[in-house]
Amino acid sequence: MTTRPFGRGRPTGTVDVVVVGAGHSGLAMSRYLSRRAIEHVVLERGEVANSWRHERWSSLRLLTPNWQSRLPGYAYDGADPDGFMTMPEVVDFVAGFARFIAAPVRTGVTVTSVLATDDGYLVETDRGAWRCRAVVLASGAHGLANLPAFAACVPDSVQTLTTKQYRHADQLDPRGVLVVGASASGVQLADEIARSGREVTLCVGEHIRMLRTYRGLDIQRWLDALGILDERYDTVDDVVRARRVPSPQLIGTPERTTLDLNALTERGVKLVGRLAAIHDGRAQFSGALANHCAMADLKLGRLLDSIDRWIAEHPAHPVAVLAGERPADPAERFAATRVAANPPLTLDLTRSRIGTILWATGFRPDLHWLQLPVFDHKGRLRHDGGVVDAPGIYVLGLNFMRRRKSSFIHGAEHDVLDLGEHLATYLRQGVVPPARRAVG
Ligand SMILES: Cc1cc2nc3c(=O)[nH]c(=O)nc-3n(C[C@H](O)[C@H](O)[C@H](O)COP(=O)(O)OP(=O)(O)OC[C@H]3O[C@@H](n4cnc5c(N)ncnc54)[C@H](O)[C@@H]3O)c2cc1C
C-alpha cells in the first residue's frame, strides 16, 4: 500500500481494493483479501459494527441463535449455543472478528464519492482520497427507510419515526401507536410497545408467519438442515420478488417465544390491513387482512409439511435424530391466525388517540455517493449475485443477494468466497469473469 499526497492535498493512498463499511460483511471480505495477500483498506464512517452500536433498539436480540453466528474462521464458542445475542454481545462478536483478522480498518472515514478513472476508481472521503482497482460496497442494506409517498400526509399532531430511530417505548407519546408493517421488526416492536401500556394498532400486509420451535428444535435448525437458507438467487423463478419478501415474524428470547399475530392479539394489539393511504388526516387500510393472514398460514403449513417429509426421508440425519430424542410432540400444528370479522378500514388520525406512527416498512441501501451508471430506472443497484454492473465493483449483504441467507451474519461466508474469487480473478486478469462462474 502506498501513501502519498493526492487530489486536494490531503493524505491518501493507493490500494488494490477499497472496502466501504466495517460491518460483518466488509470484515468478512477483508479476511478473504488478506488471505489472498490482496492489498486493501476498509473505510468506516463510524466504528466497527457501527449499525449494531447505533441503529438498533435497546431490547433487540438477534433472531438467529448463537450457533448460527459465524463468520469465516470465527464462530460463537460460548456456553449457550441456542441463546440469542443482545446488541452489546453482537458488537463484541463483530469487533472480536475484526481483531482476530487484524482488519486494516480506518474508522471515522466517510466515503463521499466513488468515481471511475482510466485505470480503476477514485474513492473520495472526508479524510482524503484513495485510488484503487476494485471497490466492495459493504455499507449495509438499511441506509434509507422505505417510506410510502403518503408518509408526508401524516397530520402534525402525530409523531413519526422509523425502527432505526426507535430505542424504547419511553421515547413515545403516551397515546396510541400505529405500527406499519408486520415483519420481524414490526411484530417485535408492536409487542414491546403494547407491553408499555400503549394502545397498539398493527397494519398487516404480506407477511411470513413462523414458529420459533418445531418438533422440539429451533426453526433455524430446520431451515438450515433442509438447505432452505442456502437456496441460490439464480434458481428461483422471480428473484426481484424473492428479494422483496419481508423478514419472518421471529423474535429471539431466552424463553424461545413464538411471536405471531395471535400472540399479539392476545396482548391487546389490534390488527388492521396494510396502510394504503392517508387522506385529510384519515388512514385508509386495505381490506385484504384476512387474505394475507390465510396466505401466511398456508405457507407456514407448507413449510411444516416439508419438514415432516424431510424427517421421514432422512431419519438418520443428526438433526432428525436430535428431534426424535425430544419429548414427543410429533408434527404439532398451529391455530389459524384470528382476524376480526370486520376490521376497520379507516382511522381518523387527528381525532383518534394515535400519537405515533412507527414505520416498520423496511429499508434500502444508501449508495448516493456511488457516482457510476449502475442503477436501474427505479434507483436499484444493477448486480448479478453481488457482481455489480461495472468492472471491479462488488456489493455484499443485500437481501437474497446470492443466497437466501445473504443478509444474515452467517450468510457472508459463502458470498465472500464466491465474490472474493471473482474479484481476485478480475485483479489478476484485468477482465470481468462471468458473474455466475463461482458456484458455492
Ligand atoms: C433490526 C435488525 C435485526 C437483525 N437481526 C439479525 C439477526 O438476528 N441475525 C442476522 O444474522 N442478521 C440480522 N440482521 C441483518 C444483518 O445481519 C444486519 O443488517 C447487519 O448489520 C448487516 O451487516 P453489513 O456488514 O452488511 O452492514 P452493516 O452492519 O450495516 O455495516 C455497514 C457499515 O458501513 C458503514 N458505512 C455506511 N456508509 C458508509 C460510507 N459512506 N462511508 C464509510 N462507511 C459507511 C456503516 O457505518 C456500517 O458500519 C438484522 C438487521 C436488522 C436491521
Coordinates of C-alpha atoms and ligand atoms in Angstrom, one line a residue:
M1 CA 0.0 0.0 0.0
T2 CA 1.5 3.4 -0.9
T3 CA 0.6 6.6 0.8
R4 CA 1.2 9.9 -0.9
P5 CA -0.2 13.4 -1.2
F6 CA -3.0 13.4 -3.7
G7 CA -6.0 15.3 -5.0
R8 CA -6.9 18.0 -2.6
G9 CA -3.6 17.8 -0.8
R10 CA -4.9 15.6 2.0
P11 CA -3.4 12.2 2.9
T12 CA -4.4 9.5 0.5
G13 CA -3.3 6.1 -0.7
T14 CA -3.3 3.6 -3.5
V15 CA -4.5 0.1 -2.9
D16 CA -5.9 -2.7 -5.0
V17 CA -9.3 -2.8 -3.2
V18 CA -11.3 -0.3 -1.1
V19 CA -14.0 -1.9 1.1
V20 CA -16.6 0.5 2.2
G21 CA -18.1 -0.4 5.6
A22 CA -16.8 -2.3 8.6
G23 CA -19.9 -4.3 9.5
H24 CA -19.6 -8.1 9.4
S25 CA -19.8 -8.1 5.5
G26 CA -16.9 -5.8 4.9
L27 CA -14.8 -7.5 7.5
A28 CA -15.5 -11.0 6.0
M29 CA -14.3 -9.7 2.7
S30 CA -11.3 -8.2 4.3
R31 CA -10.4 -11.6 5.7
Y32 CA -10.6 -13.1 2.3
L33 CA -8.5 -10.4 0.7
S34 CA -5.8 -10.7 3.5
R35 CA -5.6 -14.4 3.0
R36 CA -5.0 -13.9 -0.7
A37 CA -2.5 -11.1 0.1
I38 CA -4.6 -8.6 -1.8
E39 CA -3.8 -5.0 -0.7
H40 CA -6.9 -3.3 0.7
V41 CA -8.3 -0.9 3.2
V42 CA -11.7 -0.9 5.0
L43 CA -13.1 2.6 5.3
E44 CA -15.7 3.0 8.0
R45 CA -17.6 6.3 8.8
G46 CA -18.2 5.3 12.4
E47 CA -16.8 2.4 14.4
V48 CA -16.5 -1.3 13.7
A49 CA -20.1 -2.7 13.9
N50 CA -21.5 0.8 13.7
S51 CA -25.0 -0.3 12.8
W52 CA -25.3 -2.6 15.7
R53 CA -24.0 0.1 18.1
H54 CA -26.1 3.0 16.9
E55 CA -29.0 1.9 14.7
R56 CA -30.9 -0.7 16.7
W57 CA -33.4 -0.5 19.5
S58 CA -32.2 -1.2 23.1
S59 CA -34.0 -4.5 23.8
L60 CA -33.2 -6.1 20.4
R61 CA -31.6 -9.6 20.4
L62 CA -30.6 -11.5 17.3
L63 CA -33.4 -13.7 16.0
T64 CA -30.7 -16.2 14.8
P65 CA -29.4 -18.5 17.5
N66 CA -25.8 -18.2 18.7
W67 CA -24.7 -21.4 16.9
Q68 CA -25.6 -19.6 13.7
S69 CA -23.4 -16.6 14.5
R70 CA -20.4 -17.5 12.5
L71 CA -18.0 -15.6 10.2
P72 CA -15.1 -17.1 8.1
G73 CA -12.8 -18.9 10.6
Y74 CA -14.6 -17.5 13.6
A75 CA -17.7 -18.7 15.4
Y76 CA -19.6 -18.2 18.7
D77 CA -18.0 -20.5 21.2
G78 CA -19.8 -19.6 24.4
A79 CA -21.9 -21.7 26.8
D80 CA -25.3 -21.0 25.2
P81 CA -25.4 -22.1 21.6
D82 CA -29.2 -22.0 21.5
G83 CA -29.4 -18.5 23.0
F84 CA -29.8 -15.1 21.2
M85 CA -27.2 -12.3 21.4
T86 CA -28.1 -8.9 22.8
M87 CA -26.8 -5.9 20.9
P88 CA -23.7 -5.4 23.1
E89 CA -22.9 -9.1 22.5
V90 CA -23.2 -8.7 18.7
V91 CA -20.9 -5.6 18.9
D92 CA -18.4 -7.7 20.8
F93 CA -18.7 -10.6 18.4
V94 CA -18.2 -8.4 15.3
A95 CA -15.4 -6.3 16.9
G96 CA -13.8 -9.6 18.1
F97 CA -13.7 -10.8 14.5
A98 CA -12.1 -7.5 13.3
R99 CA -9.3 -8.0 15.9
F100 CA -9.0 -11.7 15.0
I101 CA -8.3 -11.0 11.4
A102 CA -6.3 -7.8 12.1
A103 CA -8.5 -6.0 9.6
P104 CA -7.0 -2.8 8.1
V105 CA -9.9 -0.6 9.2
R106 CA -9.8 3.2 9.1
T107 CA -12.6 4.4 11.4
G108 CA -14.2 7.8 11.2
V109 CA -13.8 8.0 7.4
T110 CA -16.9 8.6 5.4
V111 CA -16.8 7.8 1.7
T112 CA -18.3 10.7 -0.2
S113 CA -17.9 9.6 -3.8
V114 CA -16.7 6.7 -6.0
L115 CA -15.7 7.8 -9.5
A116 CA -14.3 5.8 -12.5
T117 CA -10.8 6.7 -13.6
D118 CA -8.7 5.5 -16.6
D119 CA -7.2 2.7 -14.5
G120 CA -9.8 2.0 -11.8
Y121 CA -11.6 4.1 -9.3
L122 CA -11.1 7.2 -7.2
V123 CA -12.7 6.8 -3.7
E124 CA -13.1 10.3 -2.1
T125 CA -13.7 10.6 1.6
D126 CA -14.0 13.3 4.2
R127 CA -10.4 12.5 5.0
G128 CA -8.5 12.2 1.8
A129 CA -8.9 10.0 -1.3
W130 CA -7.9 6.6 -2.4
R131 CA -7.1 5.2 -5.8
C132 CA -7.9 1.5 -6.3
R133 CA -8.8 -1.1 -9.0
A134 CA -11.8 -2.5 -7.2
V135 CA -14.4 -1.4 -4.7
V136 CA -16.5 -3.6 -2.4
L137 CA -19.8 -1.9 -1.3
A138 CA -20.4 -3.3 2.2
S139 CA -22.1 -0.2 3.5
G140 CA -25.3 -2.1 4.6
A141 CA -28.7 -2.8 3.3
H142 CA -30.5 -0.5 5.8
G143 CA -29.3 3.0 4.8
L144 CA -32.7 4.6 3.8
A145 CA -36.2 3.9 5.1
N146 CA -38.7 2.7 2.6
L147 CA -41.5 5.2 3.3
P148 CA -44.6 5.5 1.2
A149 CA -45.2 8.8 -0.6
F150 CA -48.2 9.5 1.7
A151 CA -45.9 9.5 4.7
A152 CA -45.8 13.2 4.0
C153 CA -49.5 13.5 4.7
V154 CA -49.3 12.4 8.4
P155 CA -51.0 15.2 10.5
D156 CA -48.7 17.4 12.6
S157 CA -50.3 16.1 15.8
V158 CA -48.8 12.6 15.2
Q159 CA -45.1 11.8 15.8
T160 CA -43.5 9.6 13.2
L161 CA -40.3 7.5 13.5
T162 CA -38.7 4.6 11.8
T163 CA -37.5 1.4 13.5
K164 CA -33.9 2.8 13.2
Q165 CA -34.9 5.8 15.2
Y166 CA -36.8 3.9 17.9
R167 CA -34.9 3.0 21.0
H168 CA -37.5 2.2 23.7
A169 CA -41.2 2.9 24.4
D170 CA -40.5 5.7 26.8
Q171 CA -39.5 8.0 24.0
L172 CA -43.0 7.8 22.6
D173 CA -46.0 9.9 23.1
P174 CA -48.3 8.3 25.8
R175 CA -51.1 8.0 23.3
G176 CA -51.7 5.0 20.9
V177 CA -49.2 3.8 18.3
L178 CA -49.8 2.7 14.7
V179 CA -47.1 0.3 13.7
V180 CA -46.9 0.0 9.9
G181 CA -45.5 -3.4 8.8
A182 CA -45.7 -6.9 10.3
S183 CA -42.2 -8.2 9.6
A184 CA -39.8 -9.2 12.4
S185 CA -39.2 -5.6 13.4
G186 CA -42.9 -4.6 13.3
V187 CA -44.2 -7.5 15.4
Q188 CA -41.3 -7.3 17.9
L189 CA -42.0 -3.6 18.4
A190 CA -45.8 -3.9 18.4
D191 CA -45.3 -6.4 21.3
E192 CA -42.8 -4.2 23.2
I193 CA -44.9 -1.1 22.9
A194 CA -48.1 -2.9 23.9
R195 CA -46.3 -4.1 27.0
S196 CA -45.6 -0.5 27.8
G197 CA -49.3 0.1 28.3
R198 CA -49.9 2.0 25.0
E199 CA -52.7 1.0 22.6
V200 CA -51.2 -0.5 19.5
T201 CA -52.7 -1.0 16.1
L202 CA -50.7 -3.0 13.7
C203 CA -51.0 -2.7 9.9
V204 CA -50.5 -6.1 8.3
G205 CA -49.8 -6.7 4.7
E206 CA -48.0 -9.7 3.2
H207 CA -46.0 -11.3 5.9
I208 CA -44.1 -14.5 6.8
R209 CA -45.6 -16.4 9.8
M210 CA -43.0 -18.5 11.6
L211 CA -42.9 -20.7 14.7
R212 CA -39.9 -20.3 17.0
T213 CA -39.6 -24.0 17.6
Y214 CA -41.0 -27.0 15.7
R215 CA -40.8 -30.6 16.8
G216 CA -38.6 -29.6 19.7
L217 CA -36.0 -27.7 17.7
D218 CA -35.4 -24.1 16.8
I219 CA -36.9 -23.3 13.4
Q220 CA -33.5 -22.1 12.2
R221 CA -32.2 -25.6 12.8
W222 CA -34.8 -27.0 10.4
L223 CA -34.2 -24.2 7.8
D224 CA -30.5 -24.9 8.0
A225 CA -30.9 -28.7 7.7
L226 CA -33.3 -28.6 4.8
G227 CA -30.9 -26.2 2.9
I228 CA -33.6 -23.5 2.6
L229 CA -31.2 -20.8 3.6
D230 CA -28.7 -21.9 1.0
E231 CA -31.1 -21.5 -1.9
R232 CA -29.4 -19.6 -4.6
Y233 CA -30.7 -16.4 -6.3
D234 CA -30.3 -17.9 -9.8
T235 CA -32.5 -20.9 -9.0
V236 CA -35.7 -19.0 -8.0
D237 CA -38.4 -18.0 -10.6
D238 CA -38.7 -14.4 -9.7
V239 CA -35.7 -13.1 -7.8
V240 CA -36.9 -9.5 -7.7
R241 CA -40.0 -10.6 -5.9
A242 CA -38.0 -13.0 -3.7
R243 CA -35.8 -10.1 -2.6
R244 CA -38.8 -8.1 -1.5
V245 CA -40.2 -10.9 0.8
P246 CA -40.4 -9.5 4.3
S247 CA -38.4 -10.9 7.2
P248 CA -40.1 -13.8 9.1
Q249 CA -42.1 -13.0 12.2
L250 CA -39.5 -14.2 14.7
I251 CA -38.0 -12.9 18.0
G252 CA -35.1 -14.2 19.9
T253 CA -35.9 -14.5 23.6
P254 CA -34.5 -16.7 26.4
E255 CA -38.0 -18.3 26.6
R256 CA -37.9 -19.2 22.9
T257 CA -41.3 -17.4 22.4
T258 CA -43.2 -17.6 19.2
L259 CA -44.4 -14.1 18.4
D260 CA -47.2 -14.4 15.8
L261 CA -50.2 -12.3 15.2
N262 CA -52.3 -14.4 17.5
A263 CA -49.9 -13.7 20.3
L264 CA -50.1 -10.0 19.6
T265 CA -53.9 -10.1 19.6
E266 CA -53.8 -11.8 23.0
R267 CA -51.7 -8.9 24.2
G268 CA -54.4 -6.5 23.0
V269 CA -52.8 -5.4 19.7
K270 CA -55.5 -4.5 17.1
L271 CA -54.8 -5.8 13.6
V272 CA -55.8 -3.9 10.5
G273 CA -54.9 -4.3 6.8
R274 CA -51.9 -2.8 5.0
L275 CA -51.8 1.0 5.3
A276 CA -52.8 2.1 1.8
A277 CA -53.1 5.9 2.0
I278 CA -53.5 8.9 4.3
H279 CA -56.1 11.4 3.1
D280 CA -57.3 14.5 5.1
G281 CA -55.9 13.1 8.3
R282 CA -57.5 9.7 7.8
A283 CA -55.5 6.5 7.5
Q284 CA -57.0 4.0 4.9
F285 CA -56.3 0.3 5.3
S286 CA -56.5 -2.4 2.7
G287 CA -59.4 -4.9 3.0
A288 CA -57.1 -7.9 2.4
L289 CA -56.1 -8.5 6.0
A290 CA -57.9 -11.9 6.2
N291 CA -56.4 -12.9 2.8
H292 CA -52.9 -12.0 3.8
C293 CA -53.2 -14.0 7.1
A294 CA -54.7 -17.0 5.3
M295 CA -51.8 -17.0 2.8
A296 CA -49.2 -16.7 5.6
D297 CA -50.9 -19.7 7.5
L298 CA -50.9 -21.7 4.3
K299 CA -47.2 -21.1 3.6
L300 CA -46.3 -21.9 7.2
G301 CA -48.3 -25.2 6.9
R302 CA -46.4 -26.0 3.7
L303 CA -43.1 -25.3 5.4
L304 CA -44.0 -27.6 8.3
D305 CA -45.2 -30.3 5.9
S306 CA -41.9 -30.1 4.1
I307 CA -40.0 -30.5 7.4
D308 CA -42.1 -33.6 8.2
R309 CA -41.4 -35.1 4.8
W310 CA -37.7 -34.4 5.2
I311 CA -37.6 -36.1 8.6
A312 CA -39.3 -39.2 7.1
E313 CA -36.8 -39.2 4.3
H314 CA -33.7 -38.6 6.4
P315 CA -34.3 -40.5 9.7
A316 CA -30.6 -40.9 10.3
H317 CA -29.7 -37.2 9.8
P318 CA -28.3 -35.8 13.1
V319 CA -31.0 -33.1 13.2
A320 CA -33.8 -35.7 12.7
V321 CA -32.3 -37.9 15.4
L322 CA -32.0 -35.0 17.8
A323 CA -35.6 -34.1 17.2
G324 CA -36.6 -37.7 17.8
E325 CA -34.9 -37.5 21.2
R326 CA -37.1 -34.5 22.2
P327 CA -40.3 -35.1 24.2
A328 CA -42.9 -36.4 21.9
D329 CA -44.7 -33.6 20.1
P330 CA -44.8 -35.1 16.6
A331 CA -45.9 -32.9 13.8
E332 CA -47.6 -30.3 16.0
R333 CA -49.9 -27.9 14.1
F334 CA -50.8 -24.3 14.9
A335 CA -54.1 -22.4 15.2
A336 CA -55.1 -20.3 12.2
T337 CA -54.5 -16.6 12.5
R338 CA -57.5 -15.0 14.2
V339 CA -58.8 -11.9 12.4
A340 CA -61.8 -9.7 13.4
A341 CA -64.8 -10.2 11.1
N342 CA -64.8 -6.6 10.0
P343 CA -61.5 -4.9 10.9
P344 CA -61.7 -1.1 10.5
L345 CA -60.8 0.2 7.0
T346 CA -60.1 3.8 8.1
L347 CA -58.8 5.6 11.2
D348 CA -59.1 9.3 11.9
L349 CA -55.5 10.2 12.9
T350 CA -56.4 13.6 14.2
R351 CA -59.4 12.6 16.4
S352 CA -58.3 9.1 17.4
R353 CA -55.9 8.5 20.3
I354 CA -52.9 7.8 17.9
G355 CA -49.8 9.8 19.0
T356 CA -47.2 8.0 17.0
I357 CA -46.7 6.2 13.6
L358 CA -43.8 3.8 13.7
W359 CA -42.7 2.9 10.2
A360 CA -41.6 -0.8 10.1
T361 CA -41.7 -0.8 6.3
G362 CA -38.1 -1.8 5.6
F363 CA -35.0 -0.2 4.2
R364 CA -32.9 0.1 1.1
P365 CA -29.2 0.8 0.7
D366 CA -27.9 4.4 0.7
L367 CA -25.4 4.5 -2.2
H368 CA -25.9 8.1 -3.2
W369 CA -22.1 8.5 -3.2
L370 CA -21.6 5.9 -5.9
Q371 CA -21.1 8.1 -9.0
L372 CA -21.3 5.3 -11.6
P373 CA -24.0 4.3 -14.1
V374 CA -25.0 1.2 -12.2
F375 CA -28.6 2.0 -11.1
D376 CA -31.8 1.0 -12.9
H377 CA -34.8 3.3 -13.6
K378 CA -36.1 2.6 -10.0
G379 CA -32.8 3.6 -8.5
R380 CA -31.9 -0.1 -7.6
L381 CA -28.3 -1.2 -7.9
R382 CA -27.8 -3.4 -11.0
H383 CA -25.9 -6.5 -10.0
D384 CA -25.8 -10.2 -10.7
G385 CA -25.5 -12.0 -7.4
G386 CA -23.3 -9.2 -6.0
V387 CA -21.2 -8.6 -9.1
V388 CA -22.2 -5.0 -9.9
D389 CA -22.6 -3.9 -13.5
A390 CA -19.2 -2.1 -13.5
P391 CA -15.8 -3.8 -13.7
G392 CA -14.3 -4.4 -10.2
I393 CA -17.4 -3.2 -8.2
Y394 CA -19.0 -5.7 -5.8
V395 CA -21.7 -5.5 -3.2
L396 CA -22.4 -7.5 -0.1
G397 CA -25.1 -8.1 2.5
L398 CA -28.2 -7.4 0.4
N399 CA -31.4 -9.4 0.8
F400 CA -31.3 -12.7 -1.1
M401 CA -28.3 -11.3 -2.9
R402 CA -26.7 -14.7 -3.8
R403 CA -28.4 -16.9 -1.4
R404 CA -31.5 -16.7 0.9
K405 CA -29.1 -16.2 3.8
S406 CA -27.1 -13.4 2.2
S407 CA -28.3 -10.7 4.5
F408 CA -27.7 -12.7 7.7
I409 CA -24.4 -12.8 9.6
H410 CA -23.8 -16.5 8.7
G411 CA -24.6 -15.7 5.0
A412 CA -21.4 -13.7 4.5
E413 CA -19.1 -16.7 4.5
H414 CA -20.2 -18.3 1.2
D415 CA -20.9 -15.0 -0.6
V416 CA -17.5 -13.7 0.2
L417 CA -15.9 -16.9 -1.1
D418 CA -17.7 -16.5 -4.4
L419 CA -17.3 -12.8 -4.8
G420 CA -13.7 -12.8 -3.5
E421 CA -12.7 -15.4 -6.0
H422 CA -14.4 -13.3 -8.8
L423 CA -12.6 -10.2 -7.6
A424 CA -9.2 -11.9 -7.4
T425 CA -9.6 -13.2 -10.9
Y426 CA -10.6 -9.7 -12.1
L427 CA -7.5 -8.2 -10.5
R428 CA -5.3 -10.9 -12.0
Q429 CA -6.7 -10.9 -15.5
G430 CA -8.0 -7.3 -15.8
V431 CA -11.2 -8.6 -17.4
V432 CA -14.5 -9.3 -15.8
P433 CA -15.2 -13.1 -15.5
P434 CA -18.8 -14.4 -15.8
A435 CA -20.7 -13.5 -12.6
R436 CA -22.1 -17.0 -12.1
R437 CA -19.0 -18.9 -12.6
A438 CA -18.2 -19.2 -8.9
V439 CA -20.9 -21.5 -7.7
G440 CA -20.7 -22.2 -4.0
Ligands
LIG1 C1 -33.3 -4.9 13.2 C2 -32.4 -5.8 12.6 C3 -32.3 -7.1 13.1 C4 -31.4 -8.0 12.5 N1 -31.3 -9.3 13.1 C5 -30.5 -10.2 12.5 C6 -30.3 -11.5 13.1 O1 -30.9 -11.8 14.1 N2 -29.4 -12.3 12.6 C7 -28.6 -12.0 11.5 O2 -27.8 -12.8 11.0 N3 -28.8 -10.8 10.9 C8 -29.7 -9.9 11.4 N4 -29.9 -8.7 10.7 C9 -29.4 -8.5 9.4 C10 -27.9 -8.1 9.2 O3 -27.0 -9.0 9.9 C11 -27.6 -6.7 9.7 O4 -28.3 -5.8 8.9 C12 -26.1 -6.4 9.5 O5 -25.8 -5.2 10.2 C13 -25.6 -6.2 8.1 O6 -24.2 -6.2 8.0 P1 -23.4 -5.5 6.9 O7 -22.0 -5.6 7.3 O8 -23.9 -5.9 5.6 O9 -23.9 -4.0 7.1 P2 -23.8 -3.0 8.3 O10 -23.6 -3.8 9.6 O11 -24.9 -2.0 8.2 O12 -22.4 -2.3 8.1 C14 -22.2 -1.3 7.1 C15 -21.2 -0.3 7.6 O13 -20.9 0.6 6.6 C16 -20.7 1.9 7.2 N5 -21.0 2.9 6.2 C17 -22.1 3.1 5.5 N6 -22.0 4.1 4.6 C18 -20.7 4.5 4.7 C19 -19.9 5.4 4.0 N7 -20.4 6.2 3.0 N8 -18.6 5.5 4.3 C20 -18.0 4.7 5.2 N9 -18.7 3.8 5.9 C21 -20.0 3.7 5.6 C22 -21.7 1.9 8.3 O14 -21.3 2.8 9.3 C23 -21.6 0.5 8.8 O15 -20.7 0.3 9.9 C24 -30.7 -7.7 11.3 C25 -30.9 -6.4 10.7 C26 -31.7 -5.5 11.4 C27 -31.9 -4.2 10.7

